């Protein structure tokens, strides 16, 4: 008997400040990567699908992206324009 199937993994790549296309609010958007892997005897072996998307934290709208768009947004977040890399502390400007 052979047991096989798929399993999904969700990675949060960055948090960006963007204007939502649905609600029109400038809010935080999470950049996510969903990977579906083939499993054999419950052991994930290789990825069979990878999808990228952003999700608005204000209204919950999700927009699908291509790999190139996701890499561009992730590079933009890493350079400090429009967001922050996930897991790094957000630096606020000092206000007196």
PDB file of C-alpha atoms in Angstrom:
ATOM      1  CA  UNK A   1       0.000   0.000   0.000  1.00  0.00           C
ATOM      2  CA  UNK A   2       1.329   3.441  -1.002  1.00  0.00           C
ATOM      3  CA  UNK A   3       0.078   6.582   0.728  1.00  0.00           C
ATOM      4  CA  UNK A   4       0.516   9.799  -1.247  1.00  0.00           C
ATOM      5  CA  UNK A   5      -1.066  13.253  -1.446  1.00  0.00           C
ATOM      6  CA  UNK A   6      -0.347  16.966  -1.159  1.00  0.00           C
ATOM      7  CA  UNK A   7       0.220  19.438   1.635  1.00  0.00           C
ATOM      8  CA  UNK A   8       0.120  23.232   1.570  1.00  0.00           C
ATOM      9  CA  UNK A   9       2.569  25.597   3.250  1.00  0.00           C
ATOM     10  CA  UNK A  10       1.978  29.319   3.737  1.00  0.00           C
ATOM     11  CA  UNK A  11       4.919  31.712   4.117  1.00  0.00           C
ATOM     12  CA  UNK A  12       4.575  35.389   5.025  1.00  0.00           C
ATOM     13  CA  UNK A  13       7.345  37.175   3.128  1.00  0.00           C
ATOM     14  CA  UNK A  14       6.822  40.854   4.005  1.00  0.00           C
ATOM     15  CA  UNK A  15       4.417  43.471   5.285  1.00  0.00           C
ATOM     16  CA  UNK A  16       3.913  46.397   2.897  1.00  0.00           C
ATOM     17  CA  UNK A  17       1.977  49.651   3.081  1.00  0.00           C
ATOM     18  CA  UNK A  18      -0.074  49.869  -0.115  1.00  0.00           C
ATOM     19  CA  UNK A  19      -3.330  51.434  -1.281  1.00  0.00           C
ATOM     20  CA  UNK A  20      -5.961  48.697  -1.478  1.00  0.00           C
ATOM     21  CA  UNK A  21      -7.604  48.238  -4.863  1.00  0.00           C
ATOM     22  CA  UNK A  22     -10.894  47.212  -3.264  1.00  0.00           C
ATOM     23  CA  UNK A  23     -11.461  49.560  -0.332  1.00  0.00           C
ATOM     24  CA  UNK A  24      -9.095  52.379  -1.395  1.00  0.00           C
ATOM     25  CA  UNK A  25      -7.482  52.694   2.042  1.00  0.00           C
ATOM     26  CA  UNK A  26      -3.706  52.973   2.448  1.00  0.00           C
ATOM     27  CA  UNK A  27      -3.138  50.051   4.800  1.00  0.00           C
ATOM     28  CA  UNK A  28      -0.749  47.227   5.580  1.00  0.00           C
ATOM     29  CA  UNK A  29      -0.732  44.330   3.125  1.00  0.00           C
ATOM     30  CA  UNK A  30       0.877  40.981   3.806  1.00  0.00           C
ATOM     31  CA  UNK A  31       2.880  39.439   0.975  1.00  0.00           C
ATOM     32  CA  UNK A  32       2.339  35.685   1.108  1.00  0.00           C
ATOM     33  CA  UNK A  33       3.726  32.660  -0.697  1.00  0.00           C
ATOM     34  CA  UNK A  34       1.697  29.433  -0.823  1.00  0.00           C
ATOM     35  CA  UNK A  35       3.597  26.257  -1.753  1.00  0.00           C
ATOM     36  CA  UNK A  36       1.862  22.937  -2.414  1.00  0.00           C
ATOM     37  CA  UNK A  37       4.153  19.908  -2.042  1.00  0.00           C
ATOM     38  CA  UNK A  38       3.721  16.297  -3.109  1.00  0.00           C
ATOM     39  CA  UNK A  39       3.906  13.917  -0.146  1.00  0.00           C
ATOM     40  CA  UNK A  40       4.737  10.236  -0.012  1.00  0.00           C
ATOM     41  CA  UNK A  41       3.995   8.477   3.285  1.00  0.00           C
ATOM     42  CA  UNK A  42       3.338  11.951   4.816  1.00  0.00           C
ATOM     43  CA  UNK A  43       6.852  13.155   3.896  1.00  0.00           C
ATOM     44  CA  UNK A  44       6.896  16.276   1.685  1.00  0.00           C
ATOM     45  CA  UNK A  45       9.133  15.559  -1.313  1.00  0.00           C
ATOM     46  CA  UNK A  46       8.957  18.326  -3.922  1.00  0.00           C
ATOM     47  CA  UNK A  47       6.862  21.428  -4.686  1.00  0.00           C
ATOM     48  CA  UNK A  48       4.202  21.062  -7.363  1.00  0.00           C
ATOM     49  CA  UNK A  49       2.678  24.588  -7.208  1.00  0.00           C
ATOM     50  CA  UNK A  50       3.748  28.004  -5.931  1.00  0.00           C
ATOM     51  CA  UNK A  51       1.407  30.999  -5.751  1.00  0.00           C
ATOM     52  CA  UNK A  52       1.932  34.546  -4.515  1.00  0.00           C
ATOM     53  CA  UNK A  53      -0.662  37.008  -3.187  1.00  0.00           C
ATOM     54  CA  UNK A  54      -1.104  40.153  -1.124  1.00  0.00           C
ATOM     55  CA  UNK A  55      -3.877  40.539   1.439  1.00  0.00           C
ATOM     56  CA  UNK A  56      -5.232  43.829   2.770  1.00  0.00           C
ATOM     57  CA  UNK A  57      -5.354  43.903   6.573  1.00  0.00           C
ATOM     58  CA  UNK A  58      -8.177  46.473   6.510  1.00  0.00           C
ATOM     59  CA  UNK A  59     -10.812  44.746   4.361  1.00  0.00           C
ATOM     60  CA  UNK A  60      -9.285  41.288   3.801  1.00  0.00           C
ATOM     61  CA  UNK A  61      -9.196  41.522  -0.015  1.00  0.00           C
ATOM     62  CA  UNK A  62      -6.620  39.249  -1.638  1.00  0.00           C
ATOM     63  CA  UNK A  63      -4.856  39.954  -4.922  1.00  0.00           C
ATOM     64  CA  UNK A  64      -2.915  37.284  -6.791  1.00  0.00           C
ATOM     65  CA  UNK A  65       0.546  38.168  -8.074  1.00  0.00           C
ATOM     66  CA  UNK A  66       3.079  36.722 -10.469  1.00  0.00           C
ATOM     67  CA  UNK A  67       6.471  35.607  -9.190  1.00  0.00           C
ATOM     68  CA  UNK A  68       8.127  38.683 -10.719  1.00  0.00           C
ATOM     69  CA  UNK A  69       5.645  41.065  -9.056  1.00  0.00           C
ATOM     70  CA  UNK A  70       6.151  39.348  -5.694  1.00  0.00           C
ATOM     71  CA  UNK A  71       9.948  39.537  -5.986  1.00  0.00           C
ATOM     72  CA  UNK A  72       9.694  43.230  -6.902  1.00  0.00           C
ATOM     73  CA  UNK A  73       7.488  43.956  -3.865  1.00  0.00           C
ATOM     74  CA  UNK A  74       9.798  41.953  -1.601  1.00  0.00           C
ATOM     75  CA  UNK A  75      12.828  43.896  -2.878  1.00  0.00           C
ATOM     76  CA  UNK A  76      10.906  47.129  -2.319  1.00  0.00           C
ATOM     77  CA  UNK A  77      10.167  46.081   1.260  1.00  0.00           C
ATOM     78  CA  UNK A  78      13.811  45.121   1.842  1.00  0.00           C
ATOM     79  CA  UNK A  79      15.037  48.508   0.622  1.00  0.00           C
ATOM     80  CA  UNK A  80      12.726  50.290   3.050  1.00  0.00           C
ATOM     81  CA  UNK A  81      10.321  51.831   0.532  1.00  0.00           C
ATOM     82  CA  UNK A  82       6.735  50.904   1.295  1.00  0.00           C
ATOM     83  CA  UNK A  83       7.130  48.234   3.921  1.00  0.00           C
ATOM     84  CA  UNK A  84       9.243  46.051   6.121  1.00  0.00           C
ATOM     85  CA  UNK A  85      10.566  42.549   5.943  1.00  0.00           C
ATOM     86  CA  UNK A  86       8.575  40.177   8.114  1.00  0.00           C
ATOM     87  CA  UNK A  87      10.172  39.630  11.490  1.00  0.00           C
ATOM     88  CA  UNK A  88      12.177  42.849  11.554  1.00  0.00           C
ATOM     89  CA  UNK A  89      11.210  45.608  13.972  1.00  0.00           C
ATOM     90  CA  UNK A  90       9.454  48.559  12.400  1.00  0.00           C
ATOM     91  CA  UNK A  91      11.318  51.824  12.949  1.00  0.00           C
ATOM     92  CA  UNK A  92       9.166  54.864  13.576  1.00  0.00           C
ATOM     93  CA  UNK A  93      10.554  58.387  13.001  1.00  0.00           C
ATOM     94  CA  UNK A  94      11.148  60.334  16.165  1.00  0.00           C
ATOM     95  CA  UNK A  95       8.530  63.002  16.803  1.00  0.00           C
ATOM     96  CA  UNK A  96       8.922  65.633  19.501  1.00  0.00           C
TER      97      UNK A  96
END
